[in-house]
Amino acid sequence: DSLPVALYDGEFLAFSVCVAFSLGVILECARLHGIRGTASLTSFMLKHIDSRDKKAIAAGGTTGGGGTAIRTHLYLVLGFALSIIIYMRQQMVVGLPLAPPLLMSVFVLPGIIGLGVMDAVAAVTGTLWKTRTTTAVLSTLGGGGSGGKKAAASAAILKAVDVEVEKGTLGYYLCKEGSALSTLFPAVLNPSLKHKTVAGTVWAIVVGLVLWVGVFQVGLLGVRDYRVAIPSVVAVVVGGFAEATMDGIDNLELPIILSGILQTTIALVSLYISGR
């Protein structure tokens, strides 16, 4: 009873998410245009938005004709079930169902595992690593003096903190000039790698794989054709690294990327299996 409904009734889940998303859009339009009664909704939303929406609102206002829509919560709702909605729409036209393990991968992996677990683990782990590194450097170097000496010491400490934090980012290994991978990951095209940590990315992939293997074992219900598990494993690993390269709206972009990776690998594995 505690397992995700996506394992058992994806069609109803897709319908429910579409209804919730539609209601959310209607409410956001009402809030955006300042319809009577939406002031309390605006006050609530402003307390629970991320930095991207805050920057957009600071530039364009909150309500009225020049207002700015708050979209990340809508992207989150849609992102959790986007792959299911696309699959159900495809079935209305094509009508070629996937094997149960592959179907479960499409239903659970992009939204629940990718967005709900891996993205959160990467954010929490990366933040904790940066905090611990900063604390360790500050406790080691300390500070002292007065006037100009104190200011110089503070600047040196901050620089040391930045250096140590940078050493733990993906950009330090992938984008650094002179490295073997710098031509594949130029810093100017990958700004997110400068603040995405190695620890966050690795832990996101590890936790995603462990959780996915557990869900896969429960959802298979006796099926043991592990060849069909290859697409999902590839999607978890590649999706974890793809999350680190994103500098946009993860709530919407990550499920789309994971779904695309999954569909592509499913097609390749299907060709391989049918050719044997």
PDB file of C-alpha atoms in Angstrom:
ATOM      1  CA  ASP A   1       0.000   0.000   0.000  1.00  0.00           C
ATOM      2  CA  SER A   2       2.987   2.332   0.518  1.00  0.00           C
ATOM      3  CA  LEU A   3       4.443   1.871  -2.975  1.00  0.00           C
ATOM      4  CA  PRO A   4       4.135   4.653  -5.601  1.00  0.00           C
ATOM      5  CA  VAL A   5       0.827   4.676  -7.454  1.00  0.00           C
ATOM      6  CA  ALA A   6       2.863   4.952 -10.681  1.00  0.00           C
ATOM      7  CA  LEU A   7       3.667   1.238 -10.337  1.00  0.00           C
ATOM      8  CA  TYR A   8       0.020   0.247 -10.507  1.00  0.00           C
ATOM      9  CA  ASP A   9      -2.146   2.930 -12.076  1.00  0.00           C
ATOM     10  CA  GLY A  10      -0.091   5.236 -14.262  1.00  0.00           C
ATOM     11  CA  GLU A  11      -3.069   6.180 -16.401  1.00  0.00           C
ATOM     12  CA  PHE A  12      -5.009   7.619 -13.458  1.00  0.00           C
ATOM     13  CA  LEU A  13      -1.850   9.327 -12.168  1.00  0.00           C
ATOM     14  CA  ALA A  14      -1.331  11.024 -15.538  1.00  0.00           C
ATOM     15  CA  PHE A  15      -4.916  12.235 -15.504  1.00  0.00           C
ATOM     16  CA  SER A  16      -4.642  13.500 -11.915  1.00  0.00           C
ATOM     17  CA  VAL A  17      -1.429  15.411 -12.598  1.00  0.00           C
ATOM     18  CA  CYS A  18      -2.944  17.035 -15.702  1.00  0.00           C
ATOM     19  CA  VAL A  19      -5.925  18.184 -13.637  1.00  0.00           C
ATOM     20  CA  ALA A  20      -3.674  19.497 -10.838  1.00  0.00           C
ATOM     21  CA  PHE A  21      -1.429  21.275 -13.324  1.00  0.00           C
ATOM     22  CA  SER A  22      -4.413  22.877 -15.068  1.00  0.00           C
ATOM     23  CA  LEU A  23      -5.844  24.118 -11.755  1.00  0.00           C
ATOM     24  CA  GLY A  24      -2.426  25.467 -10.807  1.00  0.00           C
ATOM     25  CA  VAL A  25      -2.179  27.396 -14.066  1.00  0.00           C
ATOM     26  CA  ILE A  26      -5.666  28.878 -13.571  1.00  0.00           C
ATOM     27  CA  LEU A  27      -4.831  29.971 -10.018  1.00  0.00           C
ATOM     28  CA  GLU A  28      -1.513  31.445 -11.120  1.00  0.00           C
ATOM     29  CA  CYS A  29      -3.245  33.432 -13.884  1.00  0.00           C
ATOM     30  CA  ALA A  30      -5.769  34.724 -11.331  1.00  0.00           C
ATOM     31  CA  ARG A  31      -2.969  35.672  -8.930  1.00  0.00           C
ATOM     32  CA  LEU A  32      -0.894  37.260 -11.672  1.00  0.00           C
ATOM     33  CA  HIS A  33      -3.729  39.571 -12.735  1.00  0.00           C
ATOM     34  CA  GLY A  34      -4.623  40.515  -9.161  1.00  0.00           C
ATOM     35  CA  ILE A  35      -8.153  39.104  -9.124  1.00  0.00           C
ATOM     36  CA  ARG A  36      -9.967  39.820  -5.870  1.00  0.00           C
ATOM     37  CA  GLY A  37      -9.215  37.217  -3.206  1.00  0.00           C
ATOM     38  CA  THR A  38      -5.776  36.246  -4.474  1.00  0.00           C
ATOM     39  CA  ALA A  39      -3.781  38.599  -2.237  1.00  0.00           C
ATOM     40  CA  SER A  40      -3.421  35.934   0.447  1.00  0.00           C
ATOM     41  CA  LEU A  41      -2.300  33.443  -2.222  1.00  0.00           C
ATOM     42  CA  THR A  42       0.356  35.892  -3.404  1.00  0.00           C
ATOM     43  CA  SER A  43       1.563  36.409   0.170  1.00  0.00           C
ATOM     44  CA  PHE A  44       1.842  32.651   0.660  1.00  0.00           C
ATOM     45  CA  MET A  45       3.625  32.063  -2.644  1.00  0.00           C
ATOM     46  CA  LEU A  46       6.209  34.767  -1.988  1.00  0.00           C
ATOM     47  CA  LYS A  47       7.254  32.940   1.188  1.00  0.00           C
ATOM     48  CA  HIS A  48       7.795  29.612  -0.613  1.00  0.00           C
ATOM     49  CA  ILE A  49       9.592  30.319  -3.881  1.00  0.00           C
ATOM     50  CA  ASP A  50      13.150  29.645  -4.969  1.00  0.00           C
ATOM     51  CA  SER A  51      15.861  32.109  -5.902  1.00  0.00           C
ATOM     52  CA  ARG A  52      15.059  32.101  -9.629  1.00  0.00           C
ATOM     53  CA  ASP A  53      11.467  33.206  -9.104  1.00  0.00           C
ATOM     54  CA  LYS A  54      12.598  35.768  -6.533  1.00  0.00           C
ATOM     55  CA  LYS A  55      14.957  37.349  -9.062  1.00  0.00           C
ATOM     56  CA  ALA A  56      12.245  37.395 -11.732  1.00  0.00           C
ATOM     57  CA  ILE A  57       9.743  38.965  -9.342  1.00  0.00           C
ATOM     58  CA  ALA A  58      12.258  41.563  -8.185  1.00  0.00           C
ATOM     59  CA  ALA A  59      12.683  42.587 -11.808  1.00  0.00           C
ATOM     60  CA  GLY A  60       9.031  42.500 -12.866  1.00  0.00           C
ATOM     61  CA  GLY A  61       6.833  42.835  -9.794  1.00  0.00           C
ATOM     62  CA  THR A  62       4.372  40.363  -8.298  1.00  0.00           C
ATOM     63  CA  THR A  63       0.864  41.175  -9.503  1.00  0.00           C
ATOM     64  CA  GLY A  64      -0.949  43.364 -11.945  1.00  0.00           C
ATOM     65  CA  GLY A  65      -0.256  44.078 -15.580  1.00  0.00           C
ATOM     66  CA  GLY A  66       3.519  44.153 -15.133  1.00  0.00           C
ATOM     67  CA  GLY A  67       3.616  41.151 -12.807  1.00  0.00           C
ATOM     68  CA  THR A  68       5.734  38.034 -13.145  1.00  0.00           C
ATOM     69  CA  ALA A  69       4.373  34.499 -13.037  1.00  0.00           C
ATOM     70  CA  ILE A  70       5.678  32.065 -10.415  1.00  0.00           C
ATOM     71  CA  ARG A  71       6.329  28.898 -12.371  1.00  0.00           C
ATOM     72  CA  THR A  72       8.703  26.536 -10.569  1.00  0.00           C
ATOM     73  CA  HIS A  73       5.960  24.852  -8.509  1.00  0.00           C
ATOM     74  CA  LEU A  74       4.042  24.173 -11.716  1.00  0.00           C
ATOM     75  CA  TYR A  75       7.166  22.727 -13.305  1.00  0.00           C
ATOM     76  CA  LEU A  76       7.600  20.484 -10.268  1.00  0.00           C
ATOM     77  CA  VAL A  77       4.079  19.061 -10.524  1.00  0.00           C
ATOM     78  CA  LEU A  78       4.437  18.511 -14.251  1.00  0.00           C
ATOM     79  CA  GLY A  79       7.964  17.124 -13.995  1.00  0.00           C
ATOM     80  CA  PHE A  80       6.984  14.328 -11.620  1.00  0.00           C
ATOM     81  CA  ALA A  81       4.641  12.741 -14.157  1.00  0.00           C
ATOM     82  CA  LEU A  82       5.764  14.155 -17.510  1.00  0.00           C
ATOM     83  CA  SER A  83       7.131  10.824 -18.774  1.00  0.00           C
ATOM     84  CA  ILE A  84       3.866   9.080 -17.815  1.00  0.00           C
ATOM     85  CA  ILE A  85       1.765  11.702 -19.582  1.00  0.00           C
ATOM     86  CA  ILE A  86       3.889  11.430 -22.739  1.00  0.00           C
ATOM     87  CA  TYR A  87       3.668   7.626 -22.688  1.00  0.00           C
ATOM     88  CA  MET A  88      -0.105   7.616 -22.201  1.00  0.00           C
ATOM     89  CA  ARG A  89      -0.511  10.090 -25.036  1.00  0.00           C
ATOM     90  CA  GLN A  90       1.691   7.883 -27.210  1.00  0.00           C
ATOM     91  CA  GLN A  91      -0.472   4.852 -26.436  1.00  0.00           C
ATOM     92  CA  MET A  92      -3.546   6.709 -27.665  1.00  0.00           C
ATOM     93  CA  VAL A  93      -1.883   7.008 -31.085  1.00  0.00           C
ATOM     94  CA  VAL A  94       0.444   4.017 -31.412  1.00  0.00           C
ATOM     95  CA  GLY A  95      -0.929   1.458 -28.980  1.00  0.00           C
ATOM     96  CA  LEU A  96       2.288  -0.584 -28.593  1.00  0.00           C
ATOM     97  CA  PRO A  97       2.750  -1.230 -24.853  1.00  0.00           C
ATOM     98  CA  LEU A  98       6.195  -1.749 -23.332  1.00  0.00           C
ATOM     99  CA  ALA A  99       7.289  -4.784 -21.357  1.00  0.00           C
ATOM    100  CA  PRO A 100       6.428  -4.380 -17.635  1.00  0.00           C
ATOM    101  CA  PRO A 101      10.000  -3.606 -16.452  1.00  0.00           C
ATOM    102  CA  LEU A 102      10.493  -0.983 -19.150  1.00  0.00           C
ATOM    103  CA  LEU A 103       7.065   0.468 -18.460  1.00  0.00           C
ATOM    104  CA  MET A 104       7.950   0.780 -14.786  1.00  0.00           C
ATOM    105  CA  SER A 105      11.176   2.547 -15.731  1.00  0.00           C
ATOM    106  CA  VAL A 106       9.259   5.147 -17.755  1.00  0.00           C
ATOM    107  CA  PHE A 107       6.714   5.647 -14.978  1.00  0.00           C
ATOM    108  CA  VAL A 108       9.022   5.854 -11.961  1.00  0.00           C
ATOM    109  CA  LEU A 109      12.541   6.817 -12.995  1.00  0.00           C
ATOM    110  CA  PRO A 110      12.349  10.337 -14.546  1.00  0.00           C
ATOM    111  CA  GLY A 111      10.004  11.878 -11.986  1.00  0.00           C
ATOM    112  CA  ILE A 112      10.142  10.020  -8.671  1.00  0.00           C
ATOM    113  CA  ILE A 113      13.756   8.809  -8.725  1.00  0.00           C
ATOM    114  CA  GLY A 114      15.364  11.517 -10.863  1.00  0.00           C
ATOM    115  CA  LEU A 115      13.555  14.643  -9.722  1.00  0.00           C
ATOM    116  CA  GLY A 116      12.269  13.553  -6.337  1.00  0.00           C
ATOM    117  CA  VAL A 117      15.407  11.813  -5.049  1.00  0.00           C
ATOM    118  CA  MET A 118      18.560  12.454  -7.113  1.00  0.00           C
ATOM    119  CA  ASP A 119      18.065  16.187  -7.511  1.00  0.00           C
ATOM    120  CA  ALA A 120      17.368  16.592  -3.790  1.00  0.00           C
ATOM    121  CA  VAL A 121      20.321  14.419  -2.746  1.00  0.00           C
ATOM    122  CA  ALA A 122      22.691  16.361  -5.022  1.00  0.00           C
ATOM    123  CA  ALA A 123      21.535  19.690  -3.576  1.00  0.00           C
ATOM    124  CA  VAL A 124      21.679  18.620   0.079  1.00  0.00           C
ATOM    125  CA  THR A 125      24.994  16.755  -0.198  1.00  0.00           C
ATOM    126  CA  GLY A 126      26.655  19.545  -2.160  1.00  0.00           C
ATOM    127  CA  THR A 127      25.515  22.182   0.329  1.00  0.00           C
ATOM    128  CA  LEU A 128      26.697  20.122   3.311  1.00  0.00           C
ATOM    129  CA  TRP A 129      30.096  19.534   1.691  1.00  0.00           C
ATOM    130  CA  LYS A 130      30.568  23.250   1.003  1.00  0.00           C
ATOM    131  CA  THR A 131      29.546  24.111   4.565  1.00  0.00           C
ATOM    132  CA  ARG A 132      31.940  21.596   6.112  1.00  0.00           C
ATOM    133  CA  THR A 133      34.791  22.689   3.842  1.00  0.00           C
ATOM    134  CA  THR A 134      34.231  26.351   4.655  1.00  0.00           C
ATOM    135  CA  THR A 135      34.059  25.612   8.386  1.00  0.00           C
ATOM    136  CA  ALA A 136      37.256  23.541   8.260  1.00  0.00           C
ATOM    137  CA  VAL A 137      39.203  26.250   6.441  1.00  0.00           C
ATOM    138  CA  LEU A 138      37.968  28.986   8.765  1.00  0.00           C
ATOM    139  CA  SER A 139      38.828  26.983  11.865  1.00  0.00           C
ATOM    140  CA  THR A 140      42.299  26.218  10.493  1.00  0.00           C
ATOM    141  CA  LEU A 141      43.269  29.706   9.346  1.00  0.00           C
ATOM    142  CA  GLY A 142      41.294  31.772  11.809  1.00  0.00           C
ATOM    143  CA  GLY A 143      41.931  35.491  11.779  1.00  0.00           C
ATOM    144  CA  GLY A 144      43.202  38.316  13.916  1.00  0.00           C
ATOM    145  CA  GLY A 145      44.864  41.689  14.034  1.00  0.00           C
ATOM    146  CA  SER A 146      43.192  45.032  13.578  1.00  0.00           C
ATOM    147  CA  GLY A 147      42.604  47.592  10.882  1.00  0.00           C
ATOM    148  CA  GLY A 148      44.363  46.856   7.608  1.00  0.00           C
ATOM    149  CA  LYS A 149      45.954  43.648   8.897  1.00  0.00           C
ATOM    150  CA  LYS A 150      42.571  42.250   9.890  1.00  0.00           C
ATOM    151  CA  ALA A 151      41.070  43.176   6.515  1.00  0.00           C
ATOM    152  CA  ALA A 152      44.005  41.565   4.696  1.00  0.00           C
ATOM    153  CA  ALA A 153      43.679  38.436   6.833  1.00  0.00           C
ATOM    154  CA  SER A 154      39.945  38.259   6.120  1.00  0.00           C
ATOM    155  CA  ALA A 155      40.549  38.606   2.380  1.00  0.00           C
ATOM    156  CA  ALA A 156      43.196  35.862   2.511  1.00  0.00           C
ATOM    157  CA  ILE A 157      40.839  33.557   4.436  1.00  0.00           C
ATOM    158  CA  LEU A 158      38.004  34.137   1.989  1.00  0.00           C
ATOM    159  CA  LYS A 159      40.346  33.412  -0.899  1.00  0.00           C
ATOM    160  CA  ALA A 160      41.501  30.194   0.773  1.00  0.00           C
ATOM    161  CA  VAL A 161      37.888  29.156   1.286  1.00  0.00           C
ATOM    162  CA  ASP A 162      37.101  29.782  -2.382  1.00  0.00           C
ATOM    163  CA  VAL A 163      40.140  27.738  -3.454  1.00  0.00           C
ATOM    164  CA  GLU A 164      39.218  24.771  -1.268  1.00  0.00           C
ATOM    165  CA  VAL A 165      35.571  24.846  -2.328  1.00  0.00           C
ATOM    166  CA  GLU A 166      36.588  25.093  -5.984  1.00  0.00           C
ATOM    167  CA  LYS A 167      38.716  21.941  -5.639  1.00  0.00           C
ATOM    168  CA  GLY A 168      35.582  19.972  -4.838  1.00  0.00           C
ATOM    169  CA  THR A 169      33.568  21.113  -7.844  1.00  0.00           C
ATOM    170  CA  LEU A 170      33.183  19.328 -11.141  1.00  0.00           C
ATOM    171  CA  GLY A 171      34.427  22.431 -12.932  1.00  0.00           C
ATOM    172  CA  TYR A 172      37.821  22.092 -11.239  1.00  0.00           C
ATOM    173  CA  TYR A 173      38.373  18.729 -12.945  1.00  0.00           C
ATOM    174  CA  LEU A 174      36.437  19.174 -16.182  1.00  0.00           C
ATOM    175  CA  CYS A 175      36.770  22.842 -17.110  1.00  0.00           C
ATOM    176  CA  LYS A 176      40.200  23.776 -15.773  1.00  0.00           C
ATOM    177  CA  GLU A 177      42.515  25.047 -18.493  1.00  0.00           C
ATOM    178  CA  GLY A 178      45.092  22.462 -19.449  1.00  0.00           C
ATOM    179  CA  SER A 179      43.033  19.471 -18.311  1.00  0.00           C
ATOM    180  CA  ALA A 180      42.328  16.652 -20.743  1.00  0.00           C
ATOM    181  CA  LEU A 181      38.573  17.306 -20.630  1.00  0.00           C
ATOM    182  CA  SER A 182      38.609  21.098 -20.895  1.00  0.00           C
ATOM    183  CA  THR A 183      38.010  20.949 -24.650  1.00  0.00           C
ATOM    184  CA  LEU A 184      34.858  18.871 -24.095  1.00  0.00           C
ATOM    185  CA  PHE A 185      33.632  21.007 -21.199  1.00  0.00           C
ATOM    186  CA  PRO A 186      34.681  24.618 -21.831  1.00  0.00           C
ATOM    187  CA  ALA A 187      34.032  26.789 -18.800  1.00  0.00           C
ATOM    188  CA  VAL A 188      32.153  29.422 -20.778  1.00  0.00           C
ATOM    189  CA  LEU A 189      29.560  26.840 -21.899  1.00  0.00           C
ATOM    190  CA  ASN A 190      29.275  25.036 -18.564  1.00  0.00           C
ATOM    191  CA  PRO A 191      28.841  27.668 -15.832  1.00  0.00           C
ATOM    192  CA  SER A 192      26.923  25.265 -13.572  1.00  0.00           C
ATOM    193  CA  LEU A 193      29.949  22.959 -13.244  1.00  0.00           C
ATOM    194  CA  LYS A 194      31.730  25.711 -11.315  1.00  0.00           C
ATOM    195  CA  HIS A 195      29.362  25.320  -8.351  1.00  0.00           C
ATOM    196  CA  LYS A 196      28.174  21.702  -8.677  1.00  0.00           C
ATOM    197  CA  THR A 197      30.228  19.510  -6.360  1.00  0.00           C
ATOM    198  CA  VAL A 198      31.718  16.105  -7.061  1.00  0.00           C
ATOM    199  CA  ALA A 199      30.277  14.845  -3.773  1.00  0.00           C
ATOM    200  CA  GLY A 200      26.754  15.952  -4.690  1.00  0.00           C
ATOM    201  CA  THR A 201      26.868  14.336  -8.122  1.00  0.00           C
ATOM    202  CA  VAL A 202      28.378  11.057  -6.895  1.00  0.00           C
ATOM    203  CA  TRP A 203      25.953  10.691  -4.019  1.00  0.00           C
ATOM    204  CA  ALA A 204      23.003  11.508  -6.279  1.00  0.00           C
ATOM    205  CA  ILE A 205      24.010   8.702  -8.649  1.00  0.00           C
ATOM    206  CA  VAL A 206      24.710   6.220  -5.836  1.00  0.00           C
ATOM    207  CA  VAL A 207      21.470   6.880  -3.962  1.00  0.00           C
ATOM    208  CA  GLY A 208      19.512   6.893  -7.225  1.00  0.00           C
ATOM    209  CA  LEU A 209      20.937   3.508  -8.233  1.00  0.00           C
ATOM    210  CA  VAL A 210      20.354   1.923  -4.820  1.00  0.00           C
ATOM    211  CA  LEU A 211      16.792   3.167  -4.577  1.00  0.00           C
ATOM    212  CA  TRP A 212      16.062   2.278  -8.177  1.00  0.00           C
ATOM    213  CA  VAL A 213      17.359  -1.289  -7.737  1.00  0.00           C
ATOM    214  CA  GLY A 214      15.051  -1.681  -4.727  1.00  0.00           C
ATOM    215  CA  VAL A 215      12.029  -0.337  -6.573  1.00  0.00           C
ATOM    216  CA  PHE A 216      12.930  -2.418  -9.614  1.00  0.00           C
ATOM    217  CA  GLN A 217      13.061  -5.617  -7.583  1.00  0.00           C
ATOM    218  CA  VAL A 218       9.696  -4.906  -5.953  1.00  0.00           C
ATOM    219  CA  GLY A 219       8.034  -3.826  -9.168  1.00  0.00           C
ATOM    220  CA  LEU A 220       9.252  -6.749 -11.276  1.00  0.00           C
ATOM    221  CA  LEU A 221       7.052  -9.188  -9.354  1.00  0.00           C
ATOM    222  CA  GLY A 222       8.958 -12.263 -10.436  1.00  0.00           C
ATOM    223  CA  VAL A 223      10.258 -11.090 -13.827  1.00  0.00           C
ATOM    224  CA  ARG A 224      13.993 -11.720 -14.119  1.00  0.00           C
ATOM    225  CA  ASP A 225      14.986 -10.564 -17.593  1.00  0.00           C
ATOM    226  CA  TYR A 226      17.720  -8.187 -16.480  1.00  0.00           C
ATOM    227  CA  ARG A 227      18.545  -7.139 -20.025  1.00  0.00           C
ATOM    228  CA  VAL A 228      15.686  -4.679 -19.845  1.00  0.00           C
ATOM    229  CA  ALA A 229      17.285  -3.103 -16.767  1.00  0.00           C
ATOM    230  CA  ILE A 230      20.177  -1.742 -18.832  1.00  0.00           C
ATOM    231  CA  PRO A 231      18.304   1.368 -20.077  1.00  0.00           C
ATOM    232  CA  SER A 232      17.298   2.385 -16.565  1.00  0.00           C
ATOM    233  CA  VAL A 233      20.816   1.979 -15.136  1.00  0.00           C
ATOM    234  CA  VAL A 234      22.264   4.037 -17.996  1.00  0.00           C
ATOM    235  CA  ALA A 235      19.595   6.690 -17.452  1.00  0.00           C
ATOM    236  CA  VAL A 236      20.407   6.994 -13.732  1.00  0.00           C
ATOM    237  CA  VAL A 237      24.158   7.395 -14.297  1.00  0.00           C
ATOM    238  CA  VAL A 238      23.924   9.755 -17.261  1.00  0.00           C
ATOM    239  CA  GLY A 239      21.028  11.647 -15.680  1.00  0.00           C
ATOM    240  CA  GLY A 240      23.039  12.228 -12.499  1.00  0.00           C
ATOM    241  CA  PHE A 241      25.816  13.848 -14.490  1.00  0.00           C
ATOM    242  CA  ALA A 242      23.312  15.733 -16.656  1.00  0.00           C
ATOM    243  CA  GLU A 243      21.844  17.292 -13.498  1.00  0.00           C
ATOM    244  CA  ALA A 244      25.261  18.753 -12.728  1.00  0.00           C
ATOM    245  CA  THR A 245      25.473  20.449 -16.130  1.00  0.00           C
ATOM    246  CA  MET A 246      22.083  22.156 -15.808  1.00  0.00           C
ATOM    247  CA  ASP A 247      21.896  25.835 -15.024  1.00  0.00           C
ATOM    248  CA  GLY A 248      18.185  26.224 -15.623  1.00  0.00           C
ATOM    249  CA  ILE A 249      14.951  24.898 -14.108  1.00  0.00           C
ATOM    250  CA  ASP A 250      15.771  21.399 -12.835  1.00  0.00           C
ATOM    251  CA  ASN A 251      12.116  20.681 -12.039  1.00  0.00           C
ATOM    252  CA  LEU A 252      11.298  20.637 -15.737  1.00  0.00           C
ATOM    253  CA  GLU A 253      14.602  19.960 -17.490  1.00  0.00           C
ATOM    254  CA  LEU A 254      15.771  16.915 -15.512  1.00  0.00           C
ATOM    255  CA  PRO A 255      12.654  14.738 -16.145  1.00  0.00           C
ATOM    256  CA  ILE A 256      12.752  15.636 -19.848  1.00  0.00           C
ATOM    257  CA  ILE A 257      16.436  14.671 -20.125  1.00  0.00           C
ATOM    258  CA  LEU A 258      15.975  11.440 -18.159  1.00  0.00           C
ATOM    259  CA  SER A 259      12.948  10.514 -20.230  1.00  0.00           C
ATOM    260  CA  GLY A 260      14.871  11.150 -23.450  1.00  0.00           C
ATOM    261  CA  ILE A 261      17.840   9.086 -22.257  1.00  0.00           C
ATOM    262  CA  LEU A 262      15.529   6.295 -21.178  1.00  0.00           C
ATOM    263  CA  GLN A 263      13.581   6.209 -24.434  1.00  0.00           C
ATOM    264  CA  THR A 264      16.787   6.238 -26.495  1.00  0.00           C
ATOM    265  CA  THR A 265      18.432   3.426 -24.546  1.00  0.00           C
ATOM    266  CA  ILE A 266      15.201   1.411 -24.614  1.00  0.00           C
ATOM    267  CA  ALA A 267      15.199   1.655 -28.409  1.00  0.00           C
ATOM    268  CA  LEU A 268      18.874   0.632 -28.643  1.00  0.00           C
ATOM    269  CA  VAL A 269      18.490  -2.298 -26.253  1.00  0.00           C
ATOM    270  CA  SER A 270      15.337  -3.429 -28.057  1.00  0.00           C
ATOM    271  CA  LEU A 271      17.240  -3.471 -31.345  1.00  0.00           C
ATOM    272  CA  TYR A 272      20.069  -5.431 -29.703  1.00  0.00           C
ATOM    273  CA  ILE A 273      17.705  -8.009 -28.179  1.00  0.00           C
ATOM    274  CA  SER A 274      15.697  -8.448 -31.385  1.00  0.00           C
ATOM    275  CA  GLY A 275      18.891  -8.882 -33.386  1.00  0.00           C
ATOM    276  CA  ARG A 276      20.135 -11.814 -31.325  1.00  0.00           C
TER     277      ARG A 276
END
